[in-house]
């Protein structure tokens, strides 16, 4: 059986938990609903996917190289609530204290770390599953890499593979960044090409594939005149968007599979965390897990 590595887009999981769950506090009045939700997702993943290795990636809490490329990057987002910020730090502290594999890097987002991990030679023979709520990570899907896209109260979580992306979006995952570069991304304050919606973006990507290669090789013949004019008129915008959205293995990460291995010691660590935080309902679920 092929061994599995699960990589958490930790900030995305914490955001989802913070806003989706009702307020939960400790006896001392400390808010911990995001922490509870995070560990509930961890348990769900352990039960459903039965990973052999687990890595938790975090956004560095400061500006990244993307802010240098686009001053307005994410500028329309509301500030992180202080209650959520404290819970993100708490999760990191708790995971590190219990010897879980935690990664963050100054100047980079969790997405960049995840891209560098799944493209690493160290894990090339493993099945890799990314846990997230961020569609940008769809571009990393390959034969051995999938995305576990977290659901909502009324929508189940979905495990996306290459076939699922092609069925849902009509394009290969490797061109997902090109698709997003045409559409833009409102949540990151990345402006899309005017008059290009989802359907047009899909059709263009189907015809030309890589936008970078299209502009480089000037493959005019692939498009109708109207389409060519739109793309070349917006060339600078599209290429800038691509430089923000496309995920590359930019970092050389010292990956320790031994450190990220899930075994009985790590399950015991989860147990100690749940006892300390008073998560009794999670303790019951933990008892059903069996790791050597």
mmCIF file of C-alpha atoms in Angstrom:
data_model
loop_
_atom_site.group_PDB
_atom_site.id
_atom_site.type_symbol
_atom_site.label_atom_id
_atom_site.label_comp_id
_atom_site.label_asym_id
_atom_site.label_seq_id
_atom_site.Cartn_x
_atom_site.Cartn_y
_atom_site.Cartn_z
ATOM 1 C CA UNK A 1 0.000 0.000 0.000
ATOM 2 C CA UNK A 2 1.269 3.465 -0.955
ATOM 3 C CA UNK A 3 2.133 5.600 2.062
ATOM 4 C CA UNK A 4 0.291 8.906 2.503
ATOM 5 C CA UNK A 5 1.549 12.338 3.450
ATOM 6 C CA UNK A 6 -1.081 14.862 4.529
ATOM 7 C CA UNK A 7 -0.089 18.540 4.453
ATOM 8 C CA UNK A 8 -2.255 21.053 6.313
ATOM 9 C CA UNK A 9 -2.858 24.570 5.036
ATOM 10 C CA UNK A 10 -3.194 25.443 8.712
ATOM 11 C CA UNK A 11 -4.286 29.080 8.460
ATOM 12 C CA UNK A 12 -7.093 28.160 6.056
ATOM 13 C CA UNK A 13 -8.324 25.449 8.448
ATOM 14 C CA UNK A 14 -8.180 27.836 11.420
ATOM 15 C CA UNK A 15 -10.010 30.626 9.553
ATOM 16 C CA UNK A 16 -12.768 28.214 8.584
ATOM 17 C CA UNK A 17 -13.108 26.952 12.172
ATOM 18 C CA UNK A 18 -13.073 30.419 13.715
ATOM 19 C CA UNK A 19 -15.932 31.752 11.595
ATOM 20 C CA UNK A 20 -17.936 28.521 11.262
ATOM 21 C CA UNK A 21 -18.152 27.487 14.909
ATOM 22 C CA UNK A 22 -19.961 29.154 17.815
ATOM 23 C CA UNK A 23 -17.792 30.882 20.391
ATOM 24 C CA UNK A 24 -16.064 28.430 22.710
ATOM 25 C CA UNK A 25 -14.054 29.441 25.769
ATOM 26 C CA UNK A 26 -11.914 27.824 28.449
ATOM 27 C CA UNK A 27 -12.729 28.135 32.157
ATOM 28 C CA UNK A 28 -10.418 31.148 32.182
ATOM 29 C CA UNK A 29 -12.442 32.837 29.421
ATOM 30 C CA UNK A 30 -9.922 32.277 26.618
ATOM 31 C CA UNK A 31 -11.601 31.824 23.210
ATOM 32 C CA UNK A 32 -10.661 28.512 21.585
ATOM 33 C CA UNK A 33 -13.280 27.635 18.943
ATOM 34 C CA UNK A 34 -10.692 27.819 16.132
ATOM 35 C CA UNK A 35 -8.360 25.545 18.103
ATOM 36 C CA UNK A 36 -11.186 23.072 18.722
ATOM 37 C CA UNK A 37 -12.268 23.161 15.065
ATOM 38 C CA UNK A 38 -8.673 22.686 13.912
ATOM 39 C CA UNK A 39 -8.211 19.553 15.980
ATOM 40 C CA UNK A 40 -11.625 18.269 14.950
ATOM 41 C CA UNK A 41 -10.465 18.479 11.323
ATOM 42 C CA UNK A 42 -7.211 16.705 12.300
ATOM 43 C CA UNK A 43 -9.217 13.831 13.753
ATOM 44 C CA UNK A 44 -11.476 13.664 10.709
ATOM 45 C CA UNK A 45 -8.415 13.440 8.453
ATOM 46 C CA UNK A 46 -6.751 10.771 10.595
ATOM 47 C CA UNK A 47 -9.920 8.660 10.554
ATOM 48 C CA UNK A 48 -10.795 9.107 6.864
ATOM 49 C CA UNK A 49 -7.404 9.225 5.161
ATOM 50 C CA UNK A 50 -5.233 7.284 7.639
ATOM 51 C CA UNK A 51 -2.026 9.183 6.777
ATOM 52 C CA UNK A 52 1.438 7.893 7.605
ATOM 53 C CA UNK A 53 2.929 11.402 7.745
ATOM 54 C CA UNK A 54 1.535 14.791 8.768
ATOM 55 C CA UNK A 55 2.953 18.297 8.197
ATOM 56 C CA UNK A 56 1.394 21.587 9.366
ATOM 57 C CA UNK A 57 2.201 24.679 7.254
ATOM 58 C CA UNK A 58 1.487 28.242 8.413
ATOM 59 C CA UNK A 59 1.501 31.673 6.774
ATOM 60 C CA UNK A 60 4.253 33.891 8.130
ATOM 61 C CA UNK A 61 2.462 36.741 9.989
ATOM 62 C CA UNK A 62 3.948 39.579 7.914
ATOM 63 C CA UNK A 63 4.177 40.811 4.321
ATOM 64 C CA UNK A 64 5.481 38.398 1.678
ATOM 65 C CA UNK A 65 7.274 38.704 -1.669
ATOM 66 C CA UNK A 66 3.828 39.074 -3.279
ATOM 67 C CA UNK A 67 3.356 42.442 -1.560
ATOM 68 C CA UNK A 68 6.542 43.612 -3.306
ATOM 69 C CA UNK A 69 5.060 42.619 -6.672
ATOM 70 C CA UNK A 70 1.634 44.110 -5.952
ATOM 71 C CA UNK A 71 1.356 46.801 -3.290
ATOM 72 C CA UNK A 72 -2.412 46.276 -3.013
ATOM 73 C CA UNK A 73 -2.105 42.494 -2.512
ATOM 74 C CA UNK A 74 -4.765 41.385 0.010
ATOM 75 C CA UNK A 75 -5.250 45.055 1.012
ATOM 76 C CA UNK A 76 -9.050 44.769 0.878
ATOM 77 C CA UNK A 77 -9.124 41.982 3.450
ATOM 78 C CA UNK A 78 -10.234 42.816 6.953
ATOM 79 C CA UNK A 79 -7.583 42.574 9.644
ATOM 80 C CA UNK A 80 -7.317 39.227 11.388
ATOM 81 C CA UNK A 81 -9.430 39.394 14.562
ATOM 82 C CA UNK A 82 -7.183 39.437 17.634
ATOM 83 C CA UNK A 83 -9.028 36.395 19.016
ATOM 84 C CA UNK A 84 -8.141 34.423 15.884
ATOM 85 C CA UNK A 85 -4.549 35.677 15.865
ATOM 86 C CA UNK A 86 -4.028 34.442 19.423
ATOM 87 C CA UNK A 87 -5.518 31.043 18.533
ATOM 88 C CA UNK A 88 -3.194 30.668 15.526
ATOM 89 C CA UNK A 89 -0.227 31.277 17.824
ATOM 90 C CA UNK A 90 -1.662 28.869 20.404
ATOM 91 C CA UNK A 91 -2.012 26.082 17.816
ATOM 92 C CA UNK A 92 1.583 26.570 16.643
ATOM 93 C CA UNK A 93 2.866 26.503 20.225
ATOM 94 C CA UNK A 94 0.870 23.380 21.156
ATOM 95 C CA UNK A 95 1.943 21.488 18.018
ATOM 96 C CA UNK A 96 5.622 22.375 18.471
ATOM 97 C CA UNK A 97 5.574 21.476 22.171
ATOM 98 C CA UNK A 98 4.280 18.033 21.215
ATOM 99 C CA UNK A 99 6.894 17.431 18.489
ATOM 100 C CA UNK A 100 4.632 17.733 15.447
ATOM 101 C CA UNK A 101 6.229 18.877 12.186
ATOM 102 C CA UNK A 102 5.388 22.599 11.874
ATOM 103 C CA UNK A 103 6.652 24.866 9.081
ATOM 104 C CA UNK A 104 6.564 28.608 8.438
ATOM 105 C CA UNK A 105 9.035 30.809 6.601
ATOM 106 C CA UNK A 106 9.560 34.562 6.667
ATOM 107 C CA UNK A 107 8.418 36.230 3.443
ATOM 108 C CA UNK A 108 6.286 33.297 2.316
ATOM 109 C CA UNK A 109 2.763 31.946 2.649
ATOM 110 C CA UNK A 110 1.728 28.418 3.589
ATOM 111 C CA UNK A 111 0.886 27.850 -0.111
ATOM 112 C CA UNK A 112 4.556 28.334 -1.032
ATOM 113 C CA UNK A 113 5.691 25.881 1.625
ATOM 114 C CA UNK A 114 3.101 23.342 0.480
ATOM 115 C CA UNK A 115 4.205 23.667 -3.170
ATOM 116 C CA UNK A 116 7.828 23.134 -2.136
ATOM 117 C CA UNK A 117 6.900 20.069 -0.060
ATOM 118 C CA UNK A 118 4.750 18.234 -2.610
ATOM 119 C CA UNK A 119 7.313 18.873 -5.384
ATOM 120 C CA UNK A 120 10.202 17.641 -3.219
ATOM 121 C CA UNK A 121 12.213 14.575 -4.255
ATOM 122 C CA UNK A 122 11.938 13.286 -0.677
ATOM 123 C CA UNK A 123 8.205 12.645 -1.042
ATOM 124 C CA UNK A 124 7.999 11.739 -4.748
ATOM 125 C CA UNK A 125 6.929 8.143 -4.000
ATOM 126 C CA UNK A 126 4.261 9.110 -1.461
ATOM 127 C CA UNK A 127 0.605 9.873 -2.084
ATOM 128 C CA UNK A 128 0.243 13.527 -1.076
ATOM 129 C CA UNK A 129 -2.994 15.101 0.134
ATOM 130 C CA UNK A 130 -3.334 18.832 0.863
ATOM 131 C CA UNK A 131 -6.010 19.862 3.382
ATOM 132 C CA UNK A 132 -7.287 23.363 2.639
ATOM 133 C CA UNK A 133 -10.132 25.760 1.924
ATOM 134 C CA UNK A 134 -8.104 27.574 -0.747
ATOM 135 C CA UNK A 135 -8.750 26.760 -4.420
ATOM 136 C CA UNK A 136 -5.361 28.203 -5.443
ATOM 137 C CA UNK A 137 -3.870 24.895 -4.316
ATOM 138 C CA UNK A 138 -5.781 23.024 -7.036
ATOM 139 C CA UNK A 139 -2.895 23.883 -9.380
ATOM 140 C CA UNK A 140 -0.656 21.455 -7.436
ATOM 141 C CA UNK A 141 -2.832 18.430 -8.197
ATOM 142 C CA UNK A 142 -1.004 15.694 -10.090
ATOM 143 C CA UNK A 143 -1.148 11.893 -10.310
ATOM 144 C CA UNK A 144 0.200 11.526 -6.760
ATOM 145 C CA UNK A 145 -1.108 14.801 -5.316
ATOM 146 C CA UNK A 146 -4.724 15.501 -4.329
ATOM 147 C CA UNK A 147 -6.549 18.279 -2.498
ATOM 148 C CA UNK A 148 -8.965 17.611 0.349
ATOM 149 C CA UNK A 149 -11.201 20.673 0.051
ATOM 150 C CA UNK A 150 -12.989 21.332 3.328
ATOM 151 C CA UNK A 151 -16.749 21.620 3.221
ATOM 152 C CA UNK A 152 -19.196 23.783 5.138
ATOM 153 C CA UNK A 153 -22.139 23.104 7.416
ATOM 154 C CA UNK A 154 -24.321 22.265 4.408
ATOM 155 C CA UNK A 155 -21.651 20.997 2.022
ATOM 156 C CA UNK A 156 -19.467 17.911 2.337
ATOM 157 C CA UNK A 157 -15.693 18.008 2.022
ATOM 158 C CA UNK A 158 -14.442 16.880 -1.403
ATOM 159 C CA UNK A 159 -11.268 15.029 -2.351
ATOM 160 C CA UNK A 160 -10.118 16.552 -5.649
ATOM 161 C CA UNK A 161 -7.899 14.608 -8.028
ATOM 162 C CA UNK A 162 -7.020 15.374 -11.669
ATOM 163 C CA UNK A 163 -10.225 13.858 -13.034
ATOM 164 C CA UNK A 164 -12.403 15.748 -10.544
ATOM 165 C CA UNK A 165 -10.818 19.101 -11.465
ATOM 166 C CA UNK A 166 -11.211 18.423 -15.183
ATOM 167 C CA UNK A 167 -14.854 17.477 -14.658
ATOM 168 C CA UNK A 168 -15.595 20.486 -12.423
ATOM 169 C CA UNK A 169 -13.631 23.184 -14.286
ATOM 170 C CA UNK A 170 -13.020 21.733 -17.746
ATOM 171 C CA UNK A 171 -9.243 22.253 -17.530
ATOM 172 C CA UNK A 172 -6.202 20.350 -16.298
ATOM 173 C CA UNK A 173 -4.982 21.283 -12.790
ATOM 174 C CA UNK A 174 -1.617 22.375 -14.226
ATOM 175 C CA UNK A 175 -3.430 25.264 -15.978
ATOM 176 C CA UNK A 176 -5.486 26.331 -12.951
ATOM 177 C CA UNK A 177 -3.154 29.269 -12.216
ATOM 178 C CA UNK A 178 -3.553 30.452 -15.829
ATOM 179 C CA UNK A 179 -7.337 30.272 -15.445
ATOM 180 C CA UNK A 180 -7.180 32.278 -12.186
ATOM 181 C CA UNK A 181 -4.809 34.833 -13.753
ATOM 182 C CA UNK A 182 -7.467 35.695 -16.332
ATOM 183 C CA UNK A 183 -10.305 35.716 -13.804
ATOM 184 C CA UNK A 184 -8.449 37.500 -11.010
ATOM 185 C CA UNK A 185 -9.017 36.853 -7.326
ATOM 186 C CA UNK A 186 -11.267 39.224 -5.383
ATOM 187 C CA UNK A 187 -10.221 37.788 -1.998
ATOM 188 C CA UNK A 188 -6.543 38.602 -2.713
ATOM 189 C CA UNK A 189 -7.369 41.918 -4.455
ATOM 190 C CA UNK A 190 -5.965 40.638 -7.755
ATOM 191 C CA UNK A 191 -7.771 42.323 -10.630
ATOM 192 C CA UNK A 192 -8.904 40.086 -13.493
ATOM 193 C CA UNK A 193 -9.121 40.889 -17.196
ATOM 194 C CA UNK A 194 -12.190 42.995 -17.935
ATOM 195 C CA UNK A 195 -15.038 41.108 -19.652
ATOM 196 C CA UNK A 196 -13.451 37.700 -19.019
ATOM 197 C CA UNK A 197 -15.664 35.496 -16.870
ATOM 198 C CA UNK A 198 -15.337 31.849 -15.898
ATOM 199 C CA UNK A 199 -16.636 30.435 -19.201
ATOM 200 C CA UNK A 200 -14.382 32.632 -21.371
ATOM 201 C CA UNK A 201 -11.357 31.947 -19.152
ATOM 202 C CA UNK A 202 -11.910 28.189 -19.434
ATOM 203 C CA UNK A 203 -12.264 28.388 -23.233
ATOM 204 C CA UNK A 204 -9.090 30.457 -23.588
ATOM 205 C CA UNK A 205 -7.053 28.123 -21.382
ATOM 206 C CA UNK A 206 -8.364 25.116 -23.305
ATOM 207 C CA UNK A 207 -7.119 26.687 -26.537
ATOM 208 C CA UNK A 208 -3.723 27.968 -25.438
ATOM 209 C CA UNK A 209 -2.748 26.130 -22.239
ATOM 210 C CA UNK A 210 0.108 28.011 -20.569
ATOM 211 C CA UNK A 211 -0.294 31.800 -20.832
ATOM 212 C CA UNK A 212 3.415 32.291 -20.239
ATOM 213 C CA UNK A 213 4.273 30.048 -23.200
ATOM 214 C CA UNK A 214 1.581 31.667 -25.330
ATOM 215 C CA UNK A 215 3.054 35.159 -24.889
ATOM 216 C CA UNK A 216 6.621 33.882 -25.182
ATOM 217 C CA UNK A 217 6.037 31.995 -28.442
ATOM 218 C CA UNK A 218 3.384 34.393 -29.764
ATOM 219 C CA UNK A 219 1.063 31.536 -30.704
ATOM 220 C CA UNK A 220 -1.406 33.821 -32.498
ATOM 221 C CA UNK A 221 -2.873 31.046 -34.626
ATOM 222 C CA UNK A 222 -4.497 29.410 -31.603
ATOM 223 C CA UNK A 223 -6.996 32.247 -31.130
ATOM 224 C CA UNK A 224 -9.515 34.323 -33.001
ATOM 225 C CA UNK A 225 -8.554 37.963 -33.611
ATOM 226 C CA UNK A 226 -10.892 39.302 -30.893
ATOM 227 C CA UNK A 227 -9.414 36.926 -28.315
ATOM 228 C CA UNK A 228 -5.848 37.812 -29.335
ATOM 229 C CA UNK A 229 -6.537 41.522 -28.927
ATOM 230 C CA UNK A 230 -7.962 41.056 -25.412
ATOM 231 C CA UNK A 231 -4.968 39.012 -24.254
ATOM 232 C CA UNK A 232 -2.277 41.230 -25.747
ATOM 233 C CA UNK A 233 -3.987 44.379 -24.510
ATOM 234 C CA UNK A 234 -3.866 42.908 -20.990
ATOM 235 C CA UNK A 235 -0.532 41.097 -21.273
ATOM 236 C CA UNK A 236 1.186 42.959 -18.409
ATOM 237 C CA UNK A 237 -1.762 42.465 -16.057
ATOM 238 C CA UNK A 238 -2.057 38.749 -16.895
ATOM 239 C CA UNK A 239 1.652 38.042 -16.402
ATOM 240 C CA UNK A 240 1.699 39.990 -13.139
ATOM 241 C CA UNK A 241 -1.321 37.992 -11.935
ATOM 242 C CA UNK A 242 0.429 34.780 -12.907
ATOM 243 C CA UNK A 243 3.511 35.767 -10.891
ATOM 244 C CA UNK A 244 1.246 36.185 -7.841
ATOM 245 C CA UNK A 245 -0.969 33.135 -8.290
ATOM 246 C CA UNK A 246 1.329 30.460 -9.724
ATOM 247 C CA UNK A 247 2.896 28.325 -7.011
ATOM 248 C CA UNK A 248 6.485 27.241 -7.529
ATOM 249 C CA UNK A 249 8.757 25.061 -5.372
ATOM 250 C CA UNK A 250 10.736 28.136 -4.312
ATOM 251 C CA UNK A 251 12.078 26.758 -1.054
ATOM 252 C CA UNK A 252 14.474 23.954 -0.284
ATOM 253 C CA UNK A 253 12.886 22.393 2.777
ATOM 254 C CA UNK A 254 14.703 19.944 5.003
ATOM 255 C CA UNK A 255 11.955 17.339 5.098
ATOM 256 C CA UNK A 256 12.162 14.835 7.908
ATOM 257 C CA UNK A 257 9.727 11.989 7.300
ATOM 258 C CA UNK A 258 10.675 10.550 10.678
ATOM 259 C CA UNK A 259 9.682 13.793 12.407
ATOM 260 C CA UNK A 260 6.392 13.956 10.502
ATOM 261 C CA UNK A 261 5.488 10.289 11.009
ATOM 262 C CA UNK A 262 2.177 9.532 12.718
ATOM 263 C CA UNK A 263 2.562 6.744 15.257
ATOM 264 C CA UNK A 264 1.295 5.754 18.704
ATOM 265 C CA UNK A 265 3.507 8.448 20.279
ATOM 266 C CA UNK A 266 1.835 11.176 18.176
ATOM 267 C CA UNK A 267 -1.623 9.779 18.962
ATOM 268 C CA UNK A 268 -0.712 9.952 22.651
ATOM 269 C CA UNK A 269 0.401 13.556 22.074
ATOM 270 C CA UNK A 270 -3.026 14.372 20.593
ATOM 271 C CA UNK A 271 -4.605 12.744 23.652
ATOM 272 C CA UNK A 272 -2.552 14.888 26.041
ATOM 273 C CA UNK A 273 -3.461 18.038 24.083
ATOM 274 C CA UNK A 274 -7.187 17.226 24.199
ATOM 275 C CA UNK A 275 -7.061 16.497 27.942
ATOM 276 C CA UNK A 276 -5.180 19.737 28.626
ATOM 277 C CA UNK A 277 -7.635 21.790 26.524
ATOM 278 C CA UNK A 278 -10.729 19.998 27.844
ATOM 279 C CA UNK A 279 -11.826 18.614 24.465
ATOM 280 C CA UNK A 280 -13.632 15.573 25.891
ATOM 281 C CA UNK A 281 -15.709 14.864 22.767
ATOM 282 C CA UNK A 282 -12.515 14.599 20.690
ATOM 283 C CA UNK A 283 -10.988 12.130 23.147
ATOM 284 C CA UNK A 284 -13.721 9.594 22.386
ATOM 285 C CA UNK A 285 -12.978 9.720 18.664
ATOM 286 C CA UNK A 286 -9.253 9.394 19.313
ATOM 287 C CA UNK A 287 -9.761 6.010 20.994
ATOM 288 C CA UNK A 288 -10.908 4.499 17.688
ATOM 289 C CA UNK A 289 -7.569 5.281 15.984
ATOM 290 C CA UNK A 290 -4.921 2.578 15.871
ATOM 291 C CA UNK A 291 -1.341 3.437 14.951
ATOM 292 C CA UNK A 292 1.769 1.311 15.611
#
